[in-house]
Amino acid sequence: MNMVLEIRNLWVHYGKVEALKGISLQIDEGEIITLIGSNGAGKSTTLRTISGLTRPTSGEILFHGRTLLGLPPHRIARMGIAHIPEGRRVFAPMTVYENLEMGAFPLRDKGGKERSLEEIYTHFPILRERRGQKAGSLSGGEQQMLAIARALMSQPRLILMDEPSMGLAPIMVGEVSRIIREIHQRGLAIILIEQNAHMALTLASRVNVLEVGEIILQGQAEDLMGNELVRKAYLGG
């Protein structure tokens, strides 16, 4: 398999606070990996640093062999990395269609945008129905679908997902799981942060457990399902 992204010895500070302490990980083409850990463990910081929103103190991030360090977020997005932040963060006063248009900004040709939009409407028919509606008036589940669809509009090669099931009803959690599987089947690489550890371990092939800025455990998801530390801390025993 071709490596999509590699992080080497990454350190991030917020002032004097060490948010990441020399973490290293990688993700291959068409793979889902997950980061699990308690609040403040450094999971969101990892994604924000990959997408250029947070500057690291030291270390290296390589995307298809090219460094991401020092690049602004819009350049990283144009390279093929889409970030779906925690809390969805759709543009509430704008329509569904306008939100999707915003997601297509990395694409340079109009034809590419139109193809992306038609593909999105095929996979998310509810968004076609709601295309003229203000994003802020959608349900939580619909807003999460819009956030995912907006990221897909850029035709990315790697998607960073931060807590996609947060605050959703159980039936919508199942729907988000289905959508992630569908995206994965299209060959996209996904780095997933998910408070629902059982869902994360079911979707991912490999797991990275973070604790106060350090990766304390890495392995295959099926193996870590039976790990005592993982079961007690994240799977309710």
mmCIF file of C-alpha atoms in Angstrom:
data_model
loop_
_atom_site.group_PDB
_atom_site.id
_atom_site.type_symbol
_atom_site.label_atom_id
_atom_site.label_comp_id
_atom_site.label_asym_id
_atom_site.label_seq_id
_atom_site.Cartn_x
_atom_site.Cartn_y
_atom_site.Cartn_z
ATOM 1 C CA MET A 1 0.000 0.000 0.000
ATOM 2 C CA ASN A 2 1.098 3.578 -0.657
ATOM 3 C CA MET A 3 1.561 5.769 2.393
ATOM 4 C CA VAL A 4 -0.723 8.823 2.327
ATOM 5 C CA LEU A 5 0.432 10.654 5.435
ATOM 6 C CA GLU A 6 3.288 10.247 7.891
ATOM 7 C CA ILE A 7 3.808 12.145 11.146
ATOM 8 C CA ARG A 8 7.277 11.979 12.668
ATOM 9 C CA ASN A 9 8.127 13.057 16.220
ATOM 10 C CA LEU A 10 5.553 15.860 16.270
ATOM 11 C CA TRP A 11 5.617 18.343 19.147
ATOM 12 C CA VAL A 12 3.009 21.081 19.667
ATOM 13 C CA HIS A 13 2.937 23.672 22.449
ATOM 14 C CA TYR A 14 0.187 26.063 23.518
ATOM 15 C CA GLY A 15 2.344 28.564 25.370
ATOM 16 C CA LYS A 16 4.216 26.473 27.926
ATOM 17 C CA VAL A 17 1.732 23.609 27.752
ATOM 18 C CA GLU A 18 2.868 20.524 25.823
ATOM 19 C CA ALA A 19 -0.170 19.511 23.759
ATOM 20 C CA LEU A 20 1.666 16.848 21.690
ATOM 21 C CA LYS A 21 4.856 15.191 22.898
ATOM 22 C CA GLY A 22 6.697 13.679 19.954
ATOM 23 C CA ILE A 23 3.933 11.578 18.398
ATOM 24 C CA SER A 24 4.524 9.479 15.277
ATOM 25 C CA LEU A 25 1.924 7.732 13.131
ATOM 26 C CA GLN A 26 1.068 6.963 9.527
ATOM 27 C CA ILE A 27 -1.932 6.190 7.348
ATOM 28 C CA ASP A 28 -1.949 4.271 4.079
ATOM 29 C CA GLU A 29 -4.109 4.651 0.988
ATOM 30 C CA GLY A 30 -7.720 3.567 1.527
ATOM 31 C CA GLU A 31 -7.248 3.026 5.264
ATOM 32 C CA ILE A 32 -9.212 4.254 8.281
ATOM 33 C CA ILE A 33 -7.212 4.865 11.432
ATOM 34 C CA THR A 34 -8.647 6.216 14.663
ATOM 35 C CA LEU A 35 -7.319 8.320 17.514
ATOM 36 C CA ILE A 36 -8.988 7.614 20.846
ATOM 37 C CA GLY A 37 -8.328 9.143 24.242
ATOM 38 C CA SER A 38 -9.864 11.339 26.917
ATOM 39 C CA ASN A 39 -10.532 15.071 26.533
ATOM 40 C CA GLY A 40 -7.277 17.006 26.362
ATOM 41 C CA ALA A 41 -5.290 14.019 25.112
ATOM 42 C CA GLY A 42 -4.240 15.840 21.917
ATOM 43 C CA LYS A 43 -6.546 14.260 19.360
ATOM 44 C CA SER A 44 -8.046 17.457 17.905
ATOM 45 C CA THR A 45 -4.652 19.169 18.091
ATOM 46 C CA THR A 46 -3.253 16.408 15.865
ATOM 47 C CA LEU A 47 -5.892 17.041 13.185
ATOM 48 C CA ARG A 48 -5.566 20.825 13.453
ATOM 49 C CA THR A 49 -1.807 20.553 13.000
ATOM 50 C CA ILE A 50 -2.165 18.341 9.916
ATOM 51 C CA SER A 51 -4.571 20.823 8.310
ATOM 52 C CA GLY A 52 -2.380 23.839 9.106
ATOM 53 C CA LEU A 53 -4.650 25.450 11.707
ATOM 54 C CA THR A 54 -2.088 24.870 14.476
ATOM 55 C CA ARG A 55 1.654 25.321 14.016
ATOM 56 C CA PRO A 56 3.905 22.628 15.482
ATOM 57 C CA THR A 57 6.978 23.325 17.585
ATOM 58 C CA SER A 58 8.989 20.631 15.840
ATOM 59 C CA GLY A 59 8.642 17.372 13.931
ATOM 60 C CA GLU A 60 7.543 16.513 10.403
ATOM 61 C CA ILE A 61 4.275 15.917 8.558
ATOM 62 C CA LEU A 62 4.544 14.401 5.085
ATOM 63 C CA PHE A 63 1.609 14.054 2.680
ATOM 64 C CA HIS A 64 2.485 11.795 -0.249
ATOM 65 C CA GLY A 65 6.113 12.565 0.576
ATOM 66 C CA ARG A 66 5.693 16.369 0.560
ATOM 67 C CA THR A 67 6.052 18.389 3.753
ATOM 68 C CA LEU A 68 3.034 20.257 5.097
ATOM 69 C CA LEU A 69 4.992 22.310 7.603
ATOM 70 C CA GLY A 70 4.683 26.046 7.089
ATOM 71 C CA LEU A 71 1.862 25.770 4.551
ATOM 72 C CA PRO A 72 -1.368 27.744 5.146
ATOM 73 C CA PRO A 73 -4.643 25.781 5.495
ATOM 74 C CA HIS A 74 -5.933 26.706 2.005
ATOM 75 C CA ARG A 75 -2.775 25.294 0.370
ATOM 76 C CA ILE A 76 -3.109 22.075 2.385
ATOM 77 C CA ALA A 77 -6.772 21.803 1.340
ATOM 78 C CA ARG A 78 -5.766 22.208 -2.318
ATOM 79 C CA MET A 79 -3.271 19.344 -1.904
ATOM 80 C CA GLY A 80 -6.190 17.027 -1.070
ATOM 81 C CA ILE A 81 -6.787 17.111 2.701
ATOM 82 C CA ALA A 82 -10.297 17.904 3.980
ATOM 83 C CA HIS A 83 -10.974 18.636 7.663
ATOM 84 C CA ILE A 84 -14.412 18.104 9.229
ATOM 85 C CA PRO A 85 -14.108 19.882 12.590
ATOM 86 C CA GLU A 86 -15.754 18.972 15.865
ATOM 87 C CA GLY A 87 -19.223 20.495 16.222
ATOM 88 C CA ARG A 88 -19.921 20.452 12.442
ATOM 89 C CA ARG A 89 -19.471 24.244 12.033
ATOM 90 C CA VAL A 90 -21.643 24.666 8.987
ATOM 91 C CA PHE A 91 -22.202 28.240 7.796
ATOM 92 C CA ALA A 92 -25.590 28.649 9.485
ATOM 93 C CA PRO A 93 -26.893 31.775 7.645
ATOM 94 C CA MET A 94 -26.001 30.301 4.241
ATOM 95 C CA THR A 95 -28.048 27.756 2.299
ATOM 96 C CA VAL A 96 -27.130 24.109 1.948
ATOM 97 C CA TYR A 97 -26.108 24.778 -1.657
ATOM 98 C CA GLU A 98 -23.902 27.718 -0.650
ATOM 99 C CA ASN A 99 -22.204 25.585 2.022
ATOM 100 C CA LEU A 100 -21.448 22.917 -0.579
ATOM 101 C CA GLU A 101 -20.098 25.565 -2.940
ATOM 102 C CA MET A 102 -17.729 26.721 -0.185
ATOM 103 C CA GLY A 103 -16.445 23.155 0.124
ATOM 104 C CA ALA A 104 -15.509 23.147 -3.561
ATOM 105 C CA PHE A 105 -13.113 26.121 -3.332
ATOM 106 C CA PRO A 106 -9.976 23.947 -3.791
ATOM 107 C CA LEU A 107 -11.270 22.802 -7.207
ATOM 108 C CA ARG A 108 -10.084 24.978 -10.059
ATOM 109 C CA ASP A 109 -12.461 23.992 -12.862
ATOM 110 C CA LYS A 110 -16.205 24.591 -12.972
ATOM 111 C CA GLY A 111 -16.858 21.145 -14.435
ATOM 112 C CA GLY A 112 -15.205 19.513 -11.422
ATOM 113 C CA LYS A 113 -17.468 21.449 -9.064
ATOM 114 C CA GLU A 114 -20.590 20.442 -10.973
ATOM 115 C CA ARG A 115 -19.549 16.765 -11.006
ATOM 116 C CA SER A 116 -18.838 16.894 -7.271
ATOM 117 C CA LEU A 117 -22.208 18.493 -6.572
ATOM 118 C CA GLU A 118 -24.116 15.888 -8.584
ATOM 119 C CA GLU A 119 -22.223 13.093 -6.814
ATOM 120 C CA ILE A 120 -23.032 14.629 -3.418
ATOM 121 C CA TYR A 121 -26.740 14.894 -4.271
ATOM 122 C CA THR A 122 -26.713 11.238 -5.358
ATOM 123 C CA HIS A 123 -25.157 10.068 -2.078
ATOM 124 C CA PHE A 124 -27.054 12.559 0.125
ATOM 125 C CA PRO A 125 -30.535 12.977 -1.455
ATOM 126 C CA ILE A 126 -31.755 14.885 1.628
ATOM 127 C CA LEU A 127 -29.276 17.659 0.778
ATOM 128 C CA ARG A 128 -30.757 17.989 -2.700
ATOM 129 C CA GLU A 129 -34.195 18.388 -1.097
ATOM 130 C CA ARG A 130 -32.831 20.947 1.384
ATOM 131 C CA ARG A 131 -30.488 22.779 -1.018
ATOM 132 C CA GLY A 132 -32.306 26.126 -0.707
ATOM 133 C CA GLN A 133 -32.734 25.873 3.058
ATOM 134 C CA LYS A 134 -30.550 27.738 5.576
ATOM 135 C CA ALA A 135 -27.967 25.348 7.039
ATOM 136 C CA GLY A 136 -28.707 26.564 10.571
ATOM 137 C CA SER A 137 -32.303 25.333 10.292
ATOM 138 C CA LEU A 138 -31.266 21.712 9.623
ATOM 139 C CA SER A 139 -31.403 19.032 12.316
ATOM 140 C CA GLY A 140 -28.140 18.014 13.995
ATOM 141 C CA GLY A 141 -27.934 14.868 11.866
ATOM 142 C CA GLU A 142 -28.574 16.786 8.659
ATOM 143 C CA GLN A 143 -25.925 19.357 9.608
ATOM 144 C CA GLN A 144 -23.421 16.538 10.126
ATOM 145 C CA MET A 145 -24.280 15.129 6.692
ATOM 146 C CA LEU A 146 -23.757 18.614 5.243
ATOM 147 C CA ALA A 147 -20.379 18.947 6.995
ATOM 148 C CA ILE A 148 -19.250 15.600 5.544
ATOM 149 C CA ALA A 149 -20.636 16.434 2.098
ATOM 150 C CA ARG A 150 -18.963 19.859 2.146
ATOM 151 C CA ALA A 151 -15.611 18.140 2.785
ATOM 152 C CA LEU A 152 -16.218 15.652 -0.039
ATOM 153 C CA MET A 153 -16.929 18.489 -2.485
ATOM 154 C CA SER A 154 -13.174 19.194 -2.692
ATOM 155 C CA GLN A 155 -12.522 15.630 -3.972
ATOM 156 C CA PRO A 156 -9.966 14.986 -1.204
ATOM 157 C CA ARG A 157 -7.509 12.115 -0.858
ATOM 158 C CA LEU A 158 -7.485 12.264 2.949
ATOM 159 C CA ILE A 159 -10.343 13.226 5.295
ATOM 160 C CA LEU A 160 -9.841 14.287 8.913
ATOM 161 C CA MET A 161 -13.020 13.670 10.953
ATOM 162 C CA ASP A 162 -13.363 15.098 14.457
ATOM 163 C CA GLU A 163 -16.202 13.590 16.540
ATOM 164 C CA PRO A 164 -18.746 13.067 13.719
ATOM 165 C CA SER A 165 -21.320 11.381 15.994
ATOM 166 C CA MET A 166 -21.193 13.940 18.819
ATOM 167 C CA GLY A 167 -24.634 15.051 20.008
ATOM 168 C CA LEU A 168 -26.528 12.864 17.540
ATOM 169 C CA ALA A 169 -29.466 10.547 18.267
ATOM 170 C CA PRO A 170 -28.588 6.807 18.109
ATOM 171 C CA ILE A 171 -30.329 6.350 14.749
ATOM 172 C CA MET A 172 -28.222 9.168 13.261
ATOM 173 C CA VAL A 173 -25.042 7.692 14.763
ATOM 174 C CA GLY A 174 -25.789 4.562 12.742
ATOM 175 C CA GLU A 175 -26.338 6.679 9.627
ATOM 176 C CA VAL A 176 -23.019 8.507 10.098
ATOM 177 C CA SER A 177 -21.301 5.118 10.514
ATOM 178 C CA ARG A 178 -22.819 3.971 7.238
ATOM 179 C CA ILE A 179 -21.649 7.133 5.463
ATOM 180 C CA ILE A 180 -18.078 6.695 6.765
ATOM 181 C CA ARG A 181 -18.039 3.082 5.509
ATOM 182 C CA GLU A 182 -19.318 4.270 2.130
ATOM 183 C CA ILE A 183 -16.604 6.935 1.884
ATOM 184 C CA HIS A 184 -14.010 4.319 2.806
ATOM 185 C CA GLN A 185 -15.273 1.982 0.086
ATOM 186 C CA ARG A 186 -14.521 4.731 -2.440
ATOM 187 C CA GLY A 187 -10.850 4.385 -1.528
ATOM 188 C CA LEU A 188 -10.397 7.500 0.601
ATOM 189 C CA ALA A 189 -8.086 7.511 3.609
ATOM 190 C CA ILE A 190 -9.718 8.691 6.857
ATOM 191 C CA ILE A 191 -8.304 9.741 10.218
ATOM 192 C CA LEU A 192 -11.185 9.474 12.671
ATOM 193 C CA ILE A 193 -11.579 10.927 16.158
ATOM 194 C CA GLU A 194 -14.692 9.535 17.784
ATOM 195 C CA GLN A 195 -16.007 9.672 21.370
ATOM 196 C CA ASN A 196 -17.966 6.484 20.636
ATOM 197 C CA ALA A 197 -14.935 4.201 20.955
ATOM 198 C CA HIS A 198 -16.881 1.080 19.984
ATOM 199 C CA MET A 199 -17.949 2.739 16.725
ATOM 200 C CA ALA A 200 -14.373 3.920 16.088
ATOM 201 C CA LEU A 201 -12.849 0.485 16.700
ATOM 202 C CA THR A 202 -15.481 -1.129 14.461
ATOM 203 C CA LEU A 203 -14.779 1.255 11.566
ATOM 204 C CA ALA A 204 -10.972 1.546 11.790
ATOM 205 C CA SER A 205 -8.285 -0.928 10.838
ATOM 206 C CA ARG A 206 -5.678 0.584 13.203
ATOM 207 C CA VAL A 207 -5.910 2.459 16.496
ATOM 208 C CA ASN A 208 -3.734 5.059 18.224
ATOM 209 C CA VAL A 209 -4.491 5.635 21.916
ATOM 210 C CA LEU A 210 -3.454 9.102 23.127
ATOM 211 C CA GLU A 211 -2.937 10.153 26.721
ATOM 212 C CA VAL A 212 -1.822 13.684 27.683
ATOM 213 C CA GLY A 213 -0.165 14.324 24.335
ATOM 214 C CA GLU A 214 1.541 10.947 23.893
ATOM 215 C CA ILE A 215 0.608 7.827 21.954
ATOM 216 C CA ILE A 216 0.656 5.112 24.600
ATOM 217 C CA LEU A 217 -0.715 2.290 22.469
ATOM 218 C CA GLN A 218 -0.896 1.483 18.760
ATOM 219 C CA GLY A 219 -2.232 -1.613 17.057
ATOM 220 C CA GLN A 220 -4.833 -3.345 14.951
ATOM 221 C CA ALA A 221 -8.401 -2.490 15.964
ATOM 222 C CA GLU A 222 -9.426 -6.137 16.278
ATOM 223 C CA ASP A 223 -6.544 -6.780 18.675
ATOM 224 C CA LEU A 224 -7.185 -3.709 20.832
ATOM 225 C CA MET A 225 -10.873 -4.581 21.211
ATOM 226 C CA GLY A 226 -9.699 -7.190 23.706
ATOM 227 C CA ASN A 227 -7.036 -5.042 25.369
ATOM 228 C CA GLU A 228 -7.767 -4.596 29.086
ATOM 229 C CA LEU A 229 -6.746 -0.911 29.180
ATOM 230 C CA VAL A 230 -8.887 -0.080 26.143
ATOM 231 C CA ARG A 231 -11.877 -2.064 27.422
ATOM 232 C CA LYS A 232 -11.814 -0.456 30.876
ATOM 233 C CA ALA A 233 -11.085 3.124 29.768
ATOM 234 C CA TYR A 234 -13.077 3.410 26.541
ATOM 235 C CA LEU A 235 -15.472 0.483 26.116
ATOM 236 C CA GLY A 236 -17.150 0.531 29.510
ATOM 237 C CA GLY A 237 -15.352 -2.535 30.839
#
